[in-house]
């Protein structure tokens, strides 16, 4: 969440607490007798003006390459992420 917020801040997209939330879920499975986190799903909700939607999509499409957490587990854990946007002036 922090990396995406930082990338959006560079585009002047506000990510205050009332505008930007992440809901994270995951799956833990028995893999050969060992419990492992196998999936993480992150759903972002961003409230922003319509004129910033394209910039927000660009930020979302590129932030994961800069995210230390994601880069640490990609290849070991399946990560999905989605951005939902709502109108806010």
mmCIF file of N, CA and C in Angstrom:
data_model
loop_
_atom_site.group_PDB
_atom_site.id
_atom_site.type_symbol
_atom_site.label_atom_id
_atom_site.label_comp_id
_atom_site.label_asym_id
_atom_site.label_seq_id
_atom_site.Cartn_x
_atom_site.Cartn_y
_atom_site.Cartn_z
ATOM 1 N N UNK A 1 0.824 -1.181 0.000
ATOM 2 C CA UNK A 1 0.000 0.000 0.000
ATOM 3 C C UNK A 1 0.873 1.251 0.000
ATOM 4 N N UNK A 2 1.968 1.200 0.753
ATOM 5 C CA UNK A 2 2.842 2.356 0.840
ATOM 6 C C UNK A 2 3.533 2.682 -0.465
ATOM 7 N N UNK A 3 3.972 1.664 -1.184
ATOM 8 C CA UNK A 3 4.645 1.915 -2.461
ATOM 9 C C UNK A 3 3.680 2.504 -3.469
ATOM 10 N N UNK A 4 2.473 1.967 -3.557
ATOM 11 C CA UNK A 4 1.482 2.516 -4.484
ATOM 12 C C UNK A 4 1.140 3.952 -4.096
ATOM 13 N N UNK A 5 0.985 4.236 -2.820
ATOM 14 C CA UNK A 5 0.689 5.600 -2.375
ATOM 15 C C UNK A 5 1.832 6.546 -2.742
ATOM 16 N N UNK A 6 3.058 6.085 -2.616
ATOM 17 C CA UNK A 6 4.212 6.917 -2.969
ATOM 18 C C UNK A 6 4.234 7.220 -4.460
ATOM 19 N N UNK A 7 3.972 6.207 -5.272
ATOM 20 C CA UNK A 7 3.950 6.412 -6.721
ATOM 21 C C UNK A 7 2.818 7.377 -7.089
ATOM 22 N N UNK A 8 1.660 7.226 -6.452
ATOM 23 C CA UNK A 8 0.536 8.123 -6.737
ATOM 24 C C UNK A 8 0.823 9.547 -6.280
ATOM 25 N N UNK A 9 1.518 9.687 -5.158
ATOM 26 C CA UNK A 9 1.874 11.022 -4.674
ATOM 27 C C UNK A 9 2.718 11.758 -5.709
ATOM 28 N N UNK A 10 3.561 11.019 -6.413
ATOM 29 C CA UNK A 10 4.370 11.622 -7.472
ATOM 30 C C UNK A 10 3.529 12.163 -8.619
ATOM 31 N N UNK A 11 2.302 11.699 -8.732
ATOM 32 C CA UNK A 11 1.373 12.177 -9.764
ATOM 33 C C UNK A 11 0.317 13.115 -9.173
ATOM 34 N N UNK A 12 0.539 13.562 -7.929
ATOM 35 C CA UNK A 12 -0.376 14.473 -7.225
ATOM 36 C C UNK A 12 -1.749 13.855 -6.974
ATOM 37 N N UNK A 13 -1.786 12.521 -6.820
ATOM 38 C CA UNK A 13 -3.026 11.832 -6.472
ATOM 39 C C UNK A 13 -3.036 11.652 -4.966
ATOM 40 N N UNK A 14 -4.047 12.190 -4.312
ATOM 41 C CA UNK A 14 -4.126 12.135 -2.856
ATOM 42 C C UNK A 14 -4.514 10.743 -2.386
ATOM 43 N N UNK A 15 -3.840 10.302 -1.336
ATOM 44 C CA UNK A 15 -4.117 8.973 -0.780
ATOM 45 C C UNK A 15 -4.325 9.044 0.729
ATOM 46 N N UNK A 16 -5.039 10.074 1.178
ATOM 47 C CA UNK A 16 -5.357 10.186 2.599
ATOM 48 C C UNK A 16 -6.212 9.004 3.023
ATOM 49 N N UNK A 17 -6.308 8.787 4.335
ATOM 50 C CA UNK A 17 -7.046 7.648 4.886
ATOM 51 C C UNK A 17 -8.481 7.551 4.400
ATOM 52 N N UNK A 18 -9.144 8.675 4.179
ATOM 53 C CA UNK A 18 -10.536 8.633 3.724
ATOM 54 C C UNK A 18 -10.647 8.401 2.214
ATOM 55 N N UNK A 19 -9.529 8.362 1.511
ATOM 56 C CA UNK A 19 -9.538 8.201 0.054
ATOM 57 C C UNK A 19 -8.921 6.891 -0.434
ATOM 58 N N UNK A 20 -8.152 6.219 0.390
ATOM 59 C CA UNK A 20 -7.360 5.088 -0.080
ATOM 60 C C UNK A 20 -7.336 3.991 0.976
ATOM 61 N N UNK A 21 -7.882 2.826 0.630
ATOM 62 C CA UNK A 21 -7.912 1.703 1.564
ATOM 63 C C UNK A 21 -7.482 0.440 0.818
ATOM 64 N N UNK A 22 -6.897 -0.482 1.550
ATOM 65 C CA UNK A 22 -6.542 -1.780 0.973
ATOM 66 C C UNK A 22 -7.135 -2.875 1.852
ATOM 67 N N UNK A 23 -7.746 -3.844 1.208
ATOM 68 C CA UNK A 23 -8.226 -5.035 1.888
ATOM 69 C C UNK A 23 -7.379 -6.195 1.391
ATOM 70 N N UNK A 24 -6.739 -6.885 2.314
ATOM 71 C CA UNK A 24 -5.814 -7.953 1.945
ATOM 72 C C UNK A 24 -6.326 -9.281 2.498
ATOM 73 N N UNK A 25 -6.399 -10.267 1.635
ATOM 74 C CA UNK A 25 -6.764 -11.620 2.044
ATOM 75 C C UNK A 25 -5.715 -12.575 1.511
ATOM 76 N N UNK A 26 -5.727 -13.776 2.027
ATOM 77 C CA UNK A 26 -4.755 -14.750 1.549
ATOM 78 C C UNK A 26 -5.183 -16.156 1.874
ATOM 79 N N UNK A 27 -4.429 -17.092 1.351
ATOM 80 C CA UNK A 27 -4.690 -18.504 1.590
ATOM 81 C C UNK A 27 -3.447 -19.148 2.180
ATOM 82 N N UNK A 28 -3.680 -19.985 3.171
ATOM 83 C CA UNK A 28 -2.627 -20.809 3.752
ATOM 84 C C UNK A 28 -3.012 -22.248 3.478
ATOM 85 N N UNK A 29 -2.083 -22.995 2.894
ATOM 86 C CA UNK A 29 -2.371 -24.375 2.510
ATOM 87 C C UNK A 29 -1.292 -25.315 3.034
ATOM 88 N N UNK A 30 -1.674 -26.559 3.158
ATOM 89 C CA UNK A 30 -0.737 -27.616 3.513
ATOM 90 C C UNK A 30 -0.014 -28.039 2.235
ATOM 91 N N UNK A 31 1.266 -27.771 2.173
ATOM 92 C CA UNK A 31 2.081 -28.150 1.024
ATOM 93 C C UNK A 31 3.107 -29.166 1.515
ATOM 94 N N UNK A 32 2.876 -30.423 1.186
ATOM 95 C CA UNK A 32 3.767 -31.501 1.614
ATOM 96 C C UNK A 32 3.978 -31.519 3.129
ATOM 97 N N UNK A 33 2.871 -31.292 3.861
ATOM 98 C CA UNK A 33 2.941 -31.355 5.307
ATOM 99 C C UNK A 33 3.405 -30.075 5.988
ATOM 100 N N UNK A 34 3.617 -29.023 5.216
ATOM 101 C CA UNK A 34 4.061 -27.746 5.780
ATOM 102 C C UNK A 34 3.023 -26.685 5.419
ATOM 103 N N UNK A 35 2.571 -25.925 6.418
ATOM 104 C CA UNK A 35 1.638 -24.833 6.141
ATOM 105 C C UNK A 35 2.392 -23.683 5.492
ATOM 106 N N UNK A 36 1.884 -23.247 4.324
ATOM 107 C CA UNK A 36 2.522 -22.160 3.583
ATOM 108 C C UNK A 36 1.476 -21.162 3.124
ATOM 109 N N UNK A 37 1.865 -19.894 3.102
ATOM 110 C CA UNK A 37 1.031 -18.881 2.457
ATOM 111 C C UNK A 37 1.200 -19.103 0.956
ATOM 112 N N UNK A 38 0.108 -19.379 0.271
ATOM 113 C CA UNK A 38 0.195 -19.671 -1.163
ATOM 114 C C UNK A 38 -0.369 -18.553 -2.040
ATOM 115 N N UNK A 39 -1.272 -17.750 -1.476
ATOM 116 C CA UNK A 39 -1.876 -16.679 -2.257
ATOM 117 C C UNK A 39 -2.118 -15.454 -1.384
ATOM 118 N N UNK A 40 -1.898 -14.295 -1.974
ATOM 119 C CA UNK A 40 -2.240 -13.012 -1.355
ATOM 120 C C UNK A 40 -3.020 -12.225 -2.392
ATOM 121 N N UNK A 41 -4.174 -11.692 -1.971
ATOM 122 C CA UNK A 41 -4.996 -10.874 -2.853
ATOM 123 C C UNK A 41 -5.178 -9.507 -2.197
ATOM 124 N N UNK A 42 -4.848 -8.460 -2.939
ATOM 125 C CA UNK A 42 -4.965 -7.100 -2.427
ATOM 126 C C UNK A 42 -5.996 -6.359 -3.273
ATOM 127 N N UNK A 43 -7.012 -5.832 -2.615
ATOM 128 C CA UNK A 43 -8.027 -5.014 -3.285
ATOM 129 C C UNK A 43 -7.899 -3.593 -2.769
ATOM 130 N N UNK A 44 -7.550 -2.691 -3.674
ATOM 131 C CA UNK A 44 -7.421 -1.286 -3.333
ATOM 132 C C UNK A 44 -8.705 -0.566 -3.694
ATOM 133 N N UNK A 45 -9.110 0.370 -2.841
ATOM 134 C CA UNK A 45 -10.201 1.282 -3.144
ATOM 135 C C UNK A 45 -9.621 2.682 -3.092
ATOM 136 N N UNK A 46 -9.786 3.412 -4.182
ATOM 137 C CA UNK A 46 -9.250 4.768 -4.281
ATOM 138 C C UNK A 46 -10.372 5.701 -4.708
ATOM 139 N N UNK A 47 -10.563 6.765 -3.935
ATOM 140 C CA UNK A 47 -11.554 7.785 -4.270
ATOM 141 C C UNK A 47 -10.788 8.977 -4.824
ATOM 142 N N UNK A 48 -11.129 9.380 -6.053
ATOM 143 C CA UNK A 48 -10.376 10.433 -6.713
ATOM 144 C C UNK A 48 -11.237 11.113 -7.770
ATOM 145 N N UNK A 49 -10.816 12.313 -8.213
ATOM 146 C CA UNK A 49 -11.532 12.985 -9.292
ATOM 147 C C UNK A 49 -11.362 12.202 -10.605
ATOM 148 N N UNK A 50 -12.385 12.262 -11.447
ATOM 149 C CA UNK A 50 -12.339 11.559 -12.730
ATOM 150 C C UNK A 50 -11.103 11.914 -13.549
ATOM 151 N N UNK A 51 -10.670 13.162 -13.479
ATOM 152 C CA UNK A 51 -9.532 13.597 -14.309
ATOM 153 C C UNK A 51 -8.219 12.894 -13.928
ATOM 154 N N UNK A 52 -8.170 12.243 -12.759
ATOM 155 C CA UNK A 52 -6.945 11.558 -12.323
ATOM 156 C C UNK A 52 -6.990 10.046 -12.550
ATOM 157 N N UNK A 53 -8.067 9.537 -13.100
ATOM 158 C CA UNK A 53 -8.211 8.084 -13.260
ATOM 159 C C UNK A 53 -7.115 7.465 -14.124
ATOM 160 N N UNK A 54 -6.828 8.067 -15.256
ATOM 161 C CA UNK A 54 -5.801 7.506 -16.141
ATOM 162 C C UNK A 54 -4.433 7.452 -15.455
ATOM 163 N N UNK A 55 -4.102 8.514 -14.728
ATOM 164 C CA UNK A 55 -2.826 8.526 -14.001
ATOM 165 C C UNK A 55 -2.798 7.453 -12.918
ATOM 166 N N UNK A 56 -3.930 7.266 -12.233
ATOM 167 C CA UNK A 56 -4.003 6.248 -11.186
ATOM 168 C C UNK A 56 -3.813 4.851 -11.773
ATOM 169 N N UNK A 57 -4.407 4.599 -12.925
ATOM 170 C CA UNK A 57 -4.250 3.291 -13.576
ATOM 171 C C UNK A 57 -2.788 3.084 -13.962
ATOM 172 N N UNK A 58 -2.142 4.112 -14.493
ATOM 173 C CA UNK A 58 -0.715 4.000 -14.841
ATOM 174 C C UNK A 58 0.126 3.696 -13.599
ATOM 175 N N UNK A 59 -0.143 4.378 -12.504
ATOM 176 C CA UNK A 59 0.584 4.124 -11.250
ATOM 177 C C UNK A 59 0.372 2.686 -10.803
ATOM 178 N N UNK A 60 -0.885 2.245 -10.818
ATOM 179 C CA UNK A 60 -1.216 0.895 -10.386
ATOM 180 C C UNK A 60 -0.519 -0.151 -11.253
ATOM 181 N N UNK A 61 -0.459 0.096 -12.537
ATOM 182 C CA UNK A 61 0.139 -0.876 -13.456
ATOM 183 C C UNK A 61 1.656 -0.972 -13.316
ATOM 184 N N UNK A 62 2.271 -0.025 -12.616
ATOM 185 C CA UNK A 62 3.732 -0.008 -12.531
ATOM 186 C C UNK A 62 4.324 -0.088 -11.131
ATOM 187 N N UNK A 63 3.520 0.084 -10.088
ATOM 188 C CA UNK A 63 4.082 0.176 -8.742
ATOM 189 C C UNK A 63 4.690 -1.141 -8.243
ATOM 190 N N UNK A 64 4.144 -2.269 -8.673
ATOM 191 C CA UNK A 64 4.563 -3.555 -8.098
ATOM 192 C C UNK A 64 6.049 -3.840 -8.347
ATOM 193 N N UNK A 65 6.575 -3.300 -9.427
ATOM 194 C CA UNK A 65 8.003 -3.477 -9.722
ATOM 195 C C UNK A 65 8.884 -2.758 -8.702
ATOM 196 N N UNK A 66 8.308 -1.778 -8.004
ATOM 197 C CA UNK A 66 9.058 -0.995 -7.016
ATOM 198 C C UNK A 66 8.769 -1.425 -5.582
ATOM 199 N N UNK A 67 7.823 -2.328 -5.392
ATOM 200 C CA UNK A 67 7.364 -2.707 -4.059
ATOM 201 C C UNK A 67 8.283 -3.757 -3.434
ATOM 202 N N UNK A 68 9.006 -3.417 -2.357
ATOM 203 C CA UNK A 68 9.922 -4.372 -1.740
ATOM 204 C C UNK A 68 9.221 -5.635 -1.244
ATOM 205 N N UNK A 69 8.042 -5.483 -0.654
ATOM 206 C CA UNK A 69 7.313 -6.647 -0.144
ATOM 207 C C UNK A 69 6.938 -7.605 -1.257
ATOM 208 N N UNK A 70 6.341 -7.064 -2.303
ATOM 209 C CA UNK A 70 5.932 -7.911 -3.429
ATOM 210 C C UNK A 70 7.138 -8.543 -4.101
ATOM 211 N N UNK A 71 8.174 -7.772 -4.311
ATOM 212 C CA UNK A 71 9.354 -8.299 -4.987
ATOM 213 C C UNK A 71 10.052 -9.376 -4.163
ATOM 214 N N UNK A 72 9.864 -9.339 -2.851
ATOM 215 C CA UNK A 72 10.484 -10.346 -1.985
ATOM 216 C C UNK A 72 9.810 -11.703 -2.091
ATOM 217 N N UNK A 73 8.507 -11.724 -2.434
ATOM 218 C CA UNK A 73 7.788 -13.003 -2.429
ATOM 219 C C UNK A 73 7.280 -13.454 -3.795
ATOM 220 N N UNK A 74 7.390 -12.604 -4.804
ATOM 221 C CA UNK A 74 6.966 -13.014 -6.146
ATOM 222 C C UNK A 74 7.765 -14.249 -6.535
ATOM 223 N N UNK A 75 7.096 -15.219 -7.060
ATOM 224 C CA UNK A 75 7.742 -16.481 -7.404
ATOM 225 C C UNK A 75 7.502 -17.539 -6.340
ATOM 226 N N UNK A 76 7.216 -17.105 -5.112
ATOM 227 C CA UNK A 76 6.923 -18.042 -4.021
ATOM 228 C C UNK A 76 5.441 -18.026 -3.656
ATOM 229 N N UNK A 77 4.843 -16.858 -3.767
ATOM 230 C CA UNK A 77 3.446 -16.661 -3.400
ATOM 231 C C UNK A 77 2.746 -16.009 -4.586
ATOM 232 N N UNK A 78 1.573 -16.533 -4.930
ATOM 233 C CA UNK A 78 0.771 -15.954 -6.005
ATOM 234 C C UNK A 78 0.141 -14.665 -5.494
ATOM 235 N N UNK A 79 0.450 -13.542 -6.130
ATOM 236 C CA UNK A 79 -0.085 -12.245 -5.715
ATOM 237 C C UNK A 79 -1.024 -11.731 -6.794
ATOM 238 N N UNK A 80 -2.242 -11.368 -6.374
ATOM 239 C CA UNK A 80 -3.160 -10.673 -7.273
ATOM 240 C C UNK A 80 -3.499 -9.342 -6.635
ATOM 241 N N UNK A 81 -3.774 -8.366 -7.459
ATOM 242 C CA UNK A 81 -4.137 -7.052 -6.940
ATOM 243 C C UNK A 81 -5.096 -6.390 -7.916
ATOM 244 N N UNK A 82 -6.019 -5.633 -7.351
ATOM 245 C CA UNK A 82 -7.059 -4.976 -8.150
ATOM 246 C C UNK A 82 -7.241 -3.561 -7.620
ATOM 247 N N UNK A 83 -7.543 -2.656 -8.532
ATOM 248 C CA UNK A 83 -7.792 -1.262 -8.160
ATOM 249 C C UNK A 83 -9.234 -0.921 -8.512
ATOM 250 N N UNK A 84 -9.992 -0.547 -7.503
ATOM 251 C CA UNK A 84 -11.371 -0.084 -7.686
ATOM 252 C C UNK A 84 -11.369 1.419 -7.420
ATOM 253 N N UNK A 85 -11.986 2.177 -8.316
ATOM 254 C CA UNK A 85 -11.989 3.629 -8.165
ATOM 255 C C UNK A 85 -13.412 4.144 -8.040
ATOM 256 N N UNK A 86 -13.563 5.169 -7.190
ATOM 257 C CA UNK A 86 -14.830 5.860 -7.011
ATOM 258 C C UNK A 86 -14.606 7.347 -7.210
ATOM 259 N N UNK A 87 -15.648 8.037 -7.613
ATOM 260 C CA UNK A 87 -15.591 9.490 -7.843
ATOM 261 C C UNK A 87 -15.467 10.237 -6.521
ATOM 262 N N UNK A 88 -14.536 11.177 -6.469
ATOM 263 C CA UNK A 88 -14.393 12.080 -5.319
ATOM 264 C C UNK A 88 -13.821 13.374 -5.851
ATOM 265 N N UNK A 89 -14.394 14.470 -5.451
ATOM 266 C CA UNK A 89 -13.866 15.795 -5.863
ATOM 267 C C UNK A 89 -12.844 16.305 -4.897
#
